[in-house]
C-alpha cells in the first residue's frame, strides 16, 4: 500500500512537469519552436510514466499515458496528439509490454472522439474543458473496470478506483493551471490593448482636429472649382474623385474624433425606443441602397440610462456593419424588448458572418476586414456600451449571419 501511494505521488509529479513547462513557454511567442519544446516535455513525462508504471498485485500495471495524449492533442494540435500516440505504441514495442493490440484499438476509438470534440474544446470556457476531461476519464475508468473484471482481478478494484481519482485530479490540475495561465496572459494583453487605445485617442485628439480645418477649406475650394463652367470632362472627373476621397478621409477623421471625445460620465434617462426608431429611420436610405430589408420590432417604453448621441452612435455603427456584411442584400432585423428589468436589443443580419477566431479580435483598434474600413466602429461602440453598464454578446455563423445581442439595465 505504501508503495502504491508513493507511486501515485511519483506519477503526479512527473505530470506536473507539463503545466510547469507550459507556463514558462507561454512567456515566449507561440510557434513551432515552443510547441516542439512543449511536445518534448510531454513525451518525456509520458516515457517516464510508462517506464515506471504503478504495479498492483499480480502483473496489473497502471500509468498516466492518457494525460500526455490529451494535453498534446488539445493544447498543441492533432498532429502532436498523433505523435504522442505513436510514442506510446513505440515504448510498448521496446519494453515488450505486449499490450500493443489493446492499445492500438483503444486509441483507434479515442482519437476520432478527440477530433469530434476538438473544436468544442478550443472555444469552450475552462469549465467546459474540465467537463470534457472528466467525460474521457469516466470512459477510460469504465473500460479499465471491464478489463479488470474480465481478467479476474475484481478485488483490485480499490486500486483502480484510487488510481483513477489521482489521474483525474492530475488532469484537472493540469488543465486548471494551463487555463489560468492563459487567462492571465489574455488579461495582460487586454491591458496592453487598453494602453494602445489610450495612445490612439490622445493622438486622435491632437492630430485629427488640426487636419480637419484645412481640409474643410480645401474641400470648399475644390467644390467651387468643380462648379466652374469651362472645365474639360477629364478635369471634372478628377475633381469629383478628389472630393470623394476627401469625404472618405473626413469620415475616418470623424471616427477618430468621436474616439477622442472627452469621456463625460454624465448620463440621463433616455428613451431607447425613440432612439432606435430614429436610428432605423436614419439608416433606412442606406439599407435600401444596399438592397437590405430593414425589419424593426421595437417595444415602446424602453428607458435606459445613457447619452442619446452616444447611444445613436452605437446602433448606427452596428447597423452599418450588418448592412455591409450583406453585399448582395438580405433581411436585417432590429428587435428591442424588455426582459427581467433589462432592455434587450438584437441586431440580426444574414451576412457573411464572423468566424470564432475573428470574434475574439473584434473591438481591437484598427481590426477591420474591409478595404475601406477603419476598424474603429466596434471599438467605440463596445466602449460606449461598457460605460452605459450594458453588456453585449456576438453570435455568428460563417455564411449564415450574425446577431449582436445587447442588454442595458433599465
Ligand atoms: P469597420 O466597419 O470599419 O471595418 P468595425 O469596428 O465597425 O470596423 O468592424 C470591425 C470588423 O468586424 C469588420 O471589418 C468586420 O470584419 C467585422 N464585423 C462587424 N460586424 C459584422 C457583421 N455584422 N457581420 C460580419 N462581420 C462583421
Ligand atoms: Mg463599421
Coordinates of C-alpha atoms and ligand atoms in Angstrom, one line a residue:
X1 CA 0.0 0.0 0.0
X2 CA 2.8 2.4 0.9
X3 CA 4.5 1.7 -2.4
X4 CA 1.3 2.3 -4.2
X5 CA 0.8 5.7 -2.6
X6 CA 4.4 6.6 -3.3
X7 CA 4.0 5.6 -6.9
X8 CA 0.9 7.7 -7.2
X9 CA 2.8 10.8 -6.0
X10 CA 5.7 10.0 -8.3
X11 CA 3.3 9.9 -11.3
X12 CA 1.6 13.1 -10.2
X13 CA 4.9 15.0 -10.0
X14 CA 6.0 13.6 -13.4
X15 CA 2.9 15.0 -14.9
X16 CA 3.3 18.4 -13.2
X17 CA 6.2 19.0 -15.5
X18 CA 3.7 19.6 -18.2
X19 CA 2.0 22.7 -16.8
X20 CA 5.3 23.9 -15.4
X21 CA 7.0 24.0 -18.8
X22 CA 3.8 25.3 -20.4
X23 CA 3.8 28.3 -18.1
X24 CA 7.4 29.0 -18.8
X25 CA 6.9 28.6 -22.5
X26 CA 3.8 30.9 -22.6
X27 CA 6.1 33.8 -21.9
X28 CA 7.5 33.3 -25.4
X29 CA 5.8 33.6 -28.7
X30 CA 3.8 30.6 -29.7
X31 CA 5.3 28.9 -32.7
X32 CA 6.9 25.7 -34.0
X33 CA 9.8 26.1 -31.6
X34 CA 7.8 26.5 -28.3
X35 CA 5.4 23.8 -29.5
X36 CA 8.2 21.4 -30.1
X37 CA 9.7 22.0 -26.7
X38 CA 6.3 21.5 -25.1
X39 CA 5.8 18.3 -27.0
X40 CA 9.2 17.0 -26.0
X41 CA 8.3 17.7 -22.3
X42 CA 5.1 15.8 -22.7
X43 CA 6.8 12.9 -24.4
X44 CA 9.4 12.9 -21.7
X45 CA 6.8 12.7 -18.9
X46 CA 5.0 10.1 -20.9
X47 CA 8.0 7.8 -21.3
X48 CA 8.8 8.3 -17.5
X49 CA 5.3 7.4 -16.6
X50 CA 5.2 4.3 -18.9
X51 CA 8.7 3.1 -17.8
X52 CA 7.7 3.1 -14.1
X53 CA 4.1 2.0 -14.1
X54 CA 2.2 1.6 -10.8
X55 CA 2.3 -2.1 -10.2
X56 CA -0.5 -3.7 -8.3
X57 CA -0.8 -7.3 -7.2
X58 CA 0.0 -9.8 -9.9
X59 CA 1.0 -8.1 -13.1
X60 CA -1.5 -5.3 -13.3
X61 CA 0.1 -2.0 -14.1
X62 CA -1.4 1.4 -14.4
X63 CA 0.2 4.5 -15.8
X64 CA -0.9 8.0 -16.8
X65 CA -0.3 7.8 -20.5
X66 CA -3.7 9.2 -21.3
X67 CA -2.8 12.6 -19.9
X68 CA 0.0 13.4 -22.3
X69 CA -2.2 12.3 -25.2
X70 CA -5.0 14.6 -24.0
X71 CA -2.8 17.6 -23.4
X72 CA -0.7 17.3 -26.6
X73 CA -3.9 16.8 -28.7
X74 CA -5.8 19.7 -27.3
X75 CA -3.1 22.1 -26.4
X76 CA -0.7 21.7 -29.3
X77 CA -2.8 20.1 -32.0
X78 CA -3.9 16.8 -33.6
X79 CA -0.5 16.2 -35.2
X80 CA 1.2 16.4 -31.8
X81 CA -1.5 14.1 -30.4
X82 CA -0.8 11.6 -33.1
X83 CA 3.0 11.8 -32.4
X84 CA 2.2 11.1 -28.7
X85 CA 0.1 8.0 -29.6
X86 CA 2.9 6.7 -31.9
X87 CA 5.3 7.2 -29.0
X88 CA 3.1 5.1 -26.7
X89 CA 3.0 2.3 -29.2
X90 CA 6.8 2.6 -29.7
X91 CA 7.5 2.4 -26.0
X92 CA 5.3 -0.6 -25.8
X93 CA 7.1 -2.4 -28.5
X94 CA 10.5 -1.5 -26.9
X95 CA 9.5 -2.6 -23.4
X96 CA 7.7 -5.6 -24.7
X97 CA 4.5 -4.9 -22.7
X98 CA 2.6 -6.9 -25.3
X99 CA -0.5 -4.7 -24.9
X100 CA 0.0 -3.4 -28.4
X101 CA -3.2 -4.6 -29.9
X102 CA -5.3 -3.4 -27.0
X103 CA -3.6 0.0 -27.0
X104 CA -4.0 0.3 -30.7
X105 CA -7.7 -0.4 -30.6
X106 CA -8.1 1.9 -27.6
X107 CA -6.6 4.8 -29.5
X108 CA -8.4 3.9 -32.6
X109 CA -11.5 4.7 -30.7
X110 CA -10.3 7.6 -28.7
X111 CA -8.6 9.6 -31.5
X112 CA -11.8 10.1 -33.5
X113 CA -13.6 11.1 -30.3
X114 CA -10.9 13.7 -29.7
X115 CA -11.3 15.0 -33.2
X116 CA -15.0 15.2 -32.6
X117 CA -14.8 17.5 -29.6
X118 CA -11.7 19.3 -30.7
X119 CA -13.5 22.5 -32.0
X120 CA -15.8 22.5 -29.0
X121 CA -12.8 22.3 -26.7
X122 CA -10.9 25.1 -28.3
X123 CA -13.8 27.6 -28.0
X124 CA -15.1 26.3 -24.6
X125 CA -14.6 28.0 -21.3
X126 CA -12.3 26.3 -18.7
X127 CA -15.3 24.6 -17.1
X128 CA -16.3 23.0 -20.3
X129 CA -12.8 21.8 -20.8
X130 CA -12.8 20.3 -17.4
X131 CA -16.1 18.5 -18.2
X132 CA -14.6 17.1 -21.4
X133 CA -11.6 15.9 -19.4
X134 CA -14.0 14.2 -16.9
X135 CA -16.0 12.6 -19.6
X136 CA -13.0 11.0 -21.1
X137 CA -11.7 9.8 -17.8
X138 CA -15.1 8.2 -17.0
X139 CA -14.9 6.4 -20.3
X140 CA -11.4 5.1 -19.6
X141 CA -12.2 4.1 -16.0
X142 CA -15.2 2.3 -17.3
X143 CA -13.2 0.3 -19.8
X144 CA -10.5 -0.4 -17.3
X145 CA -13.1 -1.7 -14.8
X146 CA -14.4 -4.1 -17.5
X147 CA -10.9 -5.2 -18.3
X148 CA -10.2 -5.8 -14.6
X149 CA -13.3 -7.8 -14.1
X150 CA -12.8 -9.9 -17.2
X151 CA -9.2 -10.7 -16.2
X152 CA -10.5 -11.9 -12.8
X153 CA -8.8 -9.1 -10.8
X154 CA -12.0 -7.6 -9.5
X155 CA -10.6 -7.5 -5.9
X156 CA -8.0 -4.9 -7.2
X157 CA -10.9 -2.6 -7.8
X158 CA -9.8 -0.3 -4.8
X159 CA -6.5 0.3 -6.6
X160 CA -8.2 1.1 -9.8
X161 CA -10.5 3.4 -8.1
X162 CA -7.9 5.4 -6.2
X163 CA -5.6 5.4 -9.2
X164 CA -8.4 6.8 -11.4
X165 CA -9.1 9.5 -8.9
X166 CA -5.5 10.5 -8.7
X167 CA -5.2 10.5 -12.5
X168 CA -8.3 12.5 -12.9
X169 CA -7.2 15.1 -10.3
X170 CA -3.8 15.3 -12.1
X171 CA -5.5 16.0 -15.4
X172 CA -7.9 18.5 -13.8
X173 CA -5.0 20.3 -12.1
X174 CA -3.0 20.5 -15.3
X175 CA -6.0 21.9 -17.2
X176 CA -6.6 24.3 -14.5
X177 CA -3.0 25.6 -14.3
X178 CA -2.7 25.9 -18.1
X179 CA -6.1 27.7 -18.4
X180 CA -5.4 30.1 -15.5
X181 CA -2.1 31.0 -17.1
X182 CA -3.8 31.6 -20.4
X183 CA -6.3 33.8 -18.7
X184 CA -3.6 35.8 -17.1
X185 CA -1.8 36.3 -20.4
X186 CA -5.0 37.3 -22.0
X187 CA -5.6 39.9 -19.3
X188 CA -2.1 41.2 -19.8
X189 CA -2.8 41.6 -23.5
X190 CA -6.0 43.4 -22.7
X191 CA -4.1 45.8 -20.5
X192 CA -1.6 46.4 -23.3
X193 CA -4.6 46.9 -25.7
X194 CA -6.1 49.5 -23.3
X195 CA -2.8 51.2 -23.4
X196 CA -2.8 51.3 -27.1
X197 CA -6.3 52.6 -27.1
X198 CA -5.2 55.4 -24.8
X199 CA -2.4 56.3 -27.2
X200 CA -4.8 56.2 -30.1
X201 CA -7.2 58.6 -28.5
X202 CA -4.6 61.0 -27.5
X203 CA -3.1 61.0 -31.0
X204 CA -6.6 61.4 -32.4
X205 CA -7.3 64.4 -30.2
X206 CA -4.3 66.4 -31.2
X207 CA -3.9 65.5 -34.9
X208 CA -7.4 64.9 -36.2
X209 CA -8.6 68.3 -35.2
X210 CA -5.7 70.0 -36.8
X211 CA -6.2 68.2 -40.1
X212 CA -10.0 68.7 -40.2
X213 CA -9.9 72.5 -40.5
X214 CA -7.6 72.9 -43.5
X215 CA -9.4 70.0 -45.2
X216 CA -12.7 71.9 -44.9
X217 CA -11.1 74.8 -46.7
X218 CA -9.6 72.5 -49.4
X219 CA -13.0 70.9 -49.9
X220 CA -14.7 74.2 -50.3
X221 CA -12.3 75.4 -52.9
X222 CA -12.5 72.2 -54.9
X223 CA -16.3 72.4 -54.8
X224 CA -16.2 75.9 -56.2
X225 CA -13.7 74.8 -58.9
X226 CA -15.9 71.9 -59.8
X227 CA -18.8 74.2 -60.4
X228 CA -16.8 76.3 -63.0
X229 CA -18.3 76.1 -66.5
X230 CA -15.2 75.8 -68.7
X231 CA -13.9 72.5 -67.3
X232 CA -13.0 69.7 -69.6
X233 CA -14.8 66.4 -68.7
X234 CA -11.5 64.9 -67.5
X235 CA -10.9 67.8 -65.1
X236 CA -14.4 67.4 -63.8
X237 CA -13.8 63.8 -63.2
X238 CA -10.6 64.4 -61.3
X239 CA -12.3 67.0 -59.2
X240 CA -15.1 64.5 -58.4
X241 CA -12.7 61.8 -57.4
X242 CA -10.8 64.3 -55.2
X243 CA -14.0 65.4 -53.5
X244 CA -15.0 61.7 -52.9
X245 CA -11.6 60.9 -51.4
X246 CA -11.7 64.0 -49.2
X247 CA -15.1 62.9 -47.9
X248 CA -13.7 59.5 -47.2
X249 CA -10.8 61.0 -45.3
X250 CA -13.2 63.2 -43.4
X251 CA -15.2 60.1 -42.4
X252 CA -12.1 58.5 -41.0
X253 CA -11.2 61.6 -39.1
X254 CA -14.8 61.8 -37.8
X255 CA -14.3 58.3 -36.4
X256 CA -11.1 59.4 -34.8
X257 CA -12.7 62.4 -33.2
X258 CA -15.5 60.5 -31.7
X259 CA -12.8 58.3 -30.2
X260 CA -11.2 61.3 -28.7
X261 CA -14.3 63.0 -27.3
X262 CA -13.9 63.7 -23.6
X263 CA -15.5 60.8 -21.8
X264 CA -18.1 62.5 -19.8
X265 CA -19.9 60.2 -17.5
X266 CA -22.9 62.4 -17.4
X267 CA -25.8 60.1 -18.1
X268 CA -29.6 60.7 -18.1
X269 CA -32.7 58.8 -18.6
X270 CA -33.3 58.4 -22.3
X271 CA -35.9 56.7 -24.4
X272 CA -34.2 53.8 -26.0
X273 CA -37.3 53.1 -28.1
X274 CA -37.3 56.6 -29.6
X275 CA -33.6 56.4 -30.2
X276 CA -33.9 53.2 -32.0
X277 CA -36.8 54.4 -34.1
X278 CA -34.8 57.5 -35.1
X279 CA -31.7 55.4 -36.0
X280 CA -33.8 53.0 -38.1
X281 CA -35.3 55.9 -39.9
X282 CA -31.9 57.5 -40.4
X283 CA -30.4 54.2 -41.7
X284 CA -33.3 53.4 -44.0
X285 CA -31.9 55.0 -47.2
X286 CA -28.6 53.3 -46.7
X287 CA -30.3 50.0 -46.3
X288 CA -32.5 50.5 -49.4
X289 CA -29.4 51.4 -51.4
X290 CA -27.8 48.1 -50.4
X291 CA -30.9 46.0 -51.1
X292 CA -31.4 45.3 -47.4
X293 CA -34.8 45.0 -46.0
X294 CA -34.8 46.6 -42.5
X295 CA -37.3 44.9 -40.2
X296 CA -38.0 46.6 -36.9
X297 CA -39.9 45.4 -33.9
X298 CA -39.3 47.9 -31.1
X299 CA -41.3 47.9 -27.9
X300 CA -42.3 51.3 -26.5
X301 CA -41.4 52.5 -23.0
X302 CA -37.8 51.2 -23.0
X303 CA -36.0 53.7 -20.9
X304 CA -32.3 53.4 -20.0
X305 CA -29.5 55.5 -18.5
X306 CA -27.2 56.9 -21.1
X307 CA -26.5 59.6 -23.6
X308 CA -28.7 59.8 -26.7
X309 CA -25.9 60.8 -29.1
X310 CA -23.6 58.0 -27.9
X311 CA -26.4 55.5 -27.9
X312 CA -27.2 56.5 -31.5
X313 CA -23.6 56.1 -32.5
X314 CA -23.6 52.5 -31.2
X315 CA -26.7 51.5 -33.2
X316 CA -25.6 53.3 -36.3
X317 CA -22.2 51.5 -36.2
X318 CA -23.8 48.1 -35.6
X319 CA -26.5 48.5 -38.3
X320 CA -24.0 49.9 -40.7
X321 CA -21.7 46.8 -40.1
X322 CA -24.7 44.5 -40.5
X323 CA -25.7 46.1 -43.9
X324 CA -22.1 46.0 -45.1
X325 CA -22.0 42.3 -44.2
X326 CA -24.7 41.6 -46.8
X327 CA -23.2 42.8 -50.1
X328 CA -26.0 41.2 -52.1
X329 CA -28.8 42.3 -49.8
X330 CA -31.0 40.4 -47.3
X331 CA -33.0 40.9 -44.2
X332 CA -31.8 42.9 -41.2
X333 CA -33.8 42.6 -38.0
X334 CA -33.8 45.2 -35.3
X335 CA -35.7 43.9 -32.3
X336 CA -35.9 45.6 -28.9
X337 CA -37.9 44.4 -25.9
X338 CA -37.9 44.2 -22.1
X339 CA -36.7 41.2 -20.2
X340 CA -36.1 41.0 -16.5
X341 CA -35.7 44.7 -16.0
X342 CA -33.2 44.8 -18.9
X343 CA -33.7 46.3 -22.3
X344 CA -32.6 43.8 -24.9
X345 CA -31.7 44.7 -28.4
X346 CA -31.0 42.2 -31.1
X347 CA -29.5 43.2 -34.4
X348 CA -29.5 40.2 -36.7
X349 CA -28.2 40.0 -40.3
X350 CA -28.0 37.3 -42.9
X351 CA -24.5 38.3 -43.9
X352 CA -21.1 36.8 -44.3
X353 CA -20.7 36.0 -40.6
X354 CA -17.6 36.1 -38.4
X355 CA -15.5 33.1 -37.6
X356 CA -14.7 32.3 -33.9
X357 CA -11.1 33.4 -34.2
X358 CA -12.2 36.8 -35.7
X359 CA -14.8 37.3 -33.0
X360 CA -12.0 37.5 -30.4
X361 CA -10.3 40.3 -32.3
X362 CA -13.4 42.4 -32.7
X363 CA -13.2 45.7 -30.9
X364 CA -9.4 46.0 -31.2
X365 CA -8.3 49.2 -32.6
X366 CA -7.8 49.0 -36.4
X367 CA -9.1 45.5 -36.7
X368 CA -11.1 45.5 -40.0
X369 CA -11.6 43.1 -42.8
X370 CA -12.8 45.8 -45.2
X371 CA -10.6 47.5 -47.7
X372 CA -12.2 50.8 -46.7
X373 CA -12.8 50.0 -43.1
X374 CA -11.3 51.9 -40.2
X375 CA -11.7 49.2 -37.6
X376 CA -12.7 51.8 -35.0
X377 CA -16.5 51.4 -35.1
X378 CA -16.8 48.4 -32.9
X379 CA -14.1 49.6 -30.5
X380 CA -16.0 52.9 -29.9
X381 CA -19.3 51.0 -29.7
X382 CA -18.1 48.5 -27.1
X383 CA -16.5 51.3 -25.1
X384 CA -19.8 53.2 -25.0
X385 CA -21.8 50.0 -24.1
X386 CA -19.4 49.3 -21.3
X387 CA -19.7 52.9 -19.9
X388 CA -23.5 52.6 -20.1
X389 CA -23.2 49.4 -17.9
X390 CA -24.5 47.4 -20.8
X391 CA -23.4 44.0 -22.0
X392 CA -23.0 42.5 -25.4
X393 CA -22.8 39.1 -27.0
X394 CA -22.0 38.2 -30.6
X395 CA -23.5 35.1 -32.0
X396 CA -22.3 34.3 -35.5
X397 CA -22.1 31.6 -38.1
X398 CA -20.0 32.0 -41.2
X399 CA -22.1 32.5 -44.3
X400 CA -25.3 32.3 -42.2
X401 CA -25.4 35.6 -40.3
X402 CA -24.6 37.4 -37.2
X403 CA -26.6 38.6 -34.2
X404 CA -25.4 41.4 -31.9
X405 CA -27.2 40.9 -28.7
X406 CA -27.1 43.9 -26.4
X407 CA -28.6 44.4 -23.0
X408 CA -28.9 47.5 -20.8
X409 CA -30.2 47.8 -17.3
X410 CA -33.5 49.8 -17.3
Ligands
LIG1 P1 -15.1 48.6 -40.0 O1 -16.6 48.5 -40.2 O2 -14.5 49.9 -40.3 O3 -14.3 47.5 -40.7 P2 -15.7 47.9 -37.3 O4 -15.0 48.1 -36.0 O5 -17.1 48.5 -37.4 O6 -14.8 48.4 -38.4 O7 -15.8 46.3 -37.6 C1 -14.7 45.5 -37.5 C2 -14.8 44.3 -38.3 O8 -15.8 43.4 -37.6 C3 -15.3 44.4 -39.7 O9 -14.3 44.7 -40.6 C4 -16.0 43.1 -40.0 O10 -15.0 42.2 -40.4 C5 -16.4 42.6 -38.6 N1 -17.9 42.7 -38.5 C6 -18.5 43.6 -37.7 N2 -19.9 43.5 -37.7 C7 -20.1 42.4 -38.6 C8 -21.3 41.7 -39.1 N3 -22.5 42.1 -38.7 N4 -21.1 40.7 -39.9 C9 -19.8 40.3 -40.3 N5 -18.7 40.9 -39.9 C10 -18.8 41.9 -39.0
LIG2 MG1 -18.0 49.5 -39.1

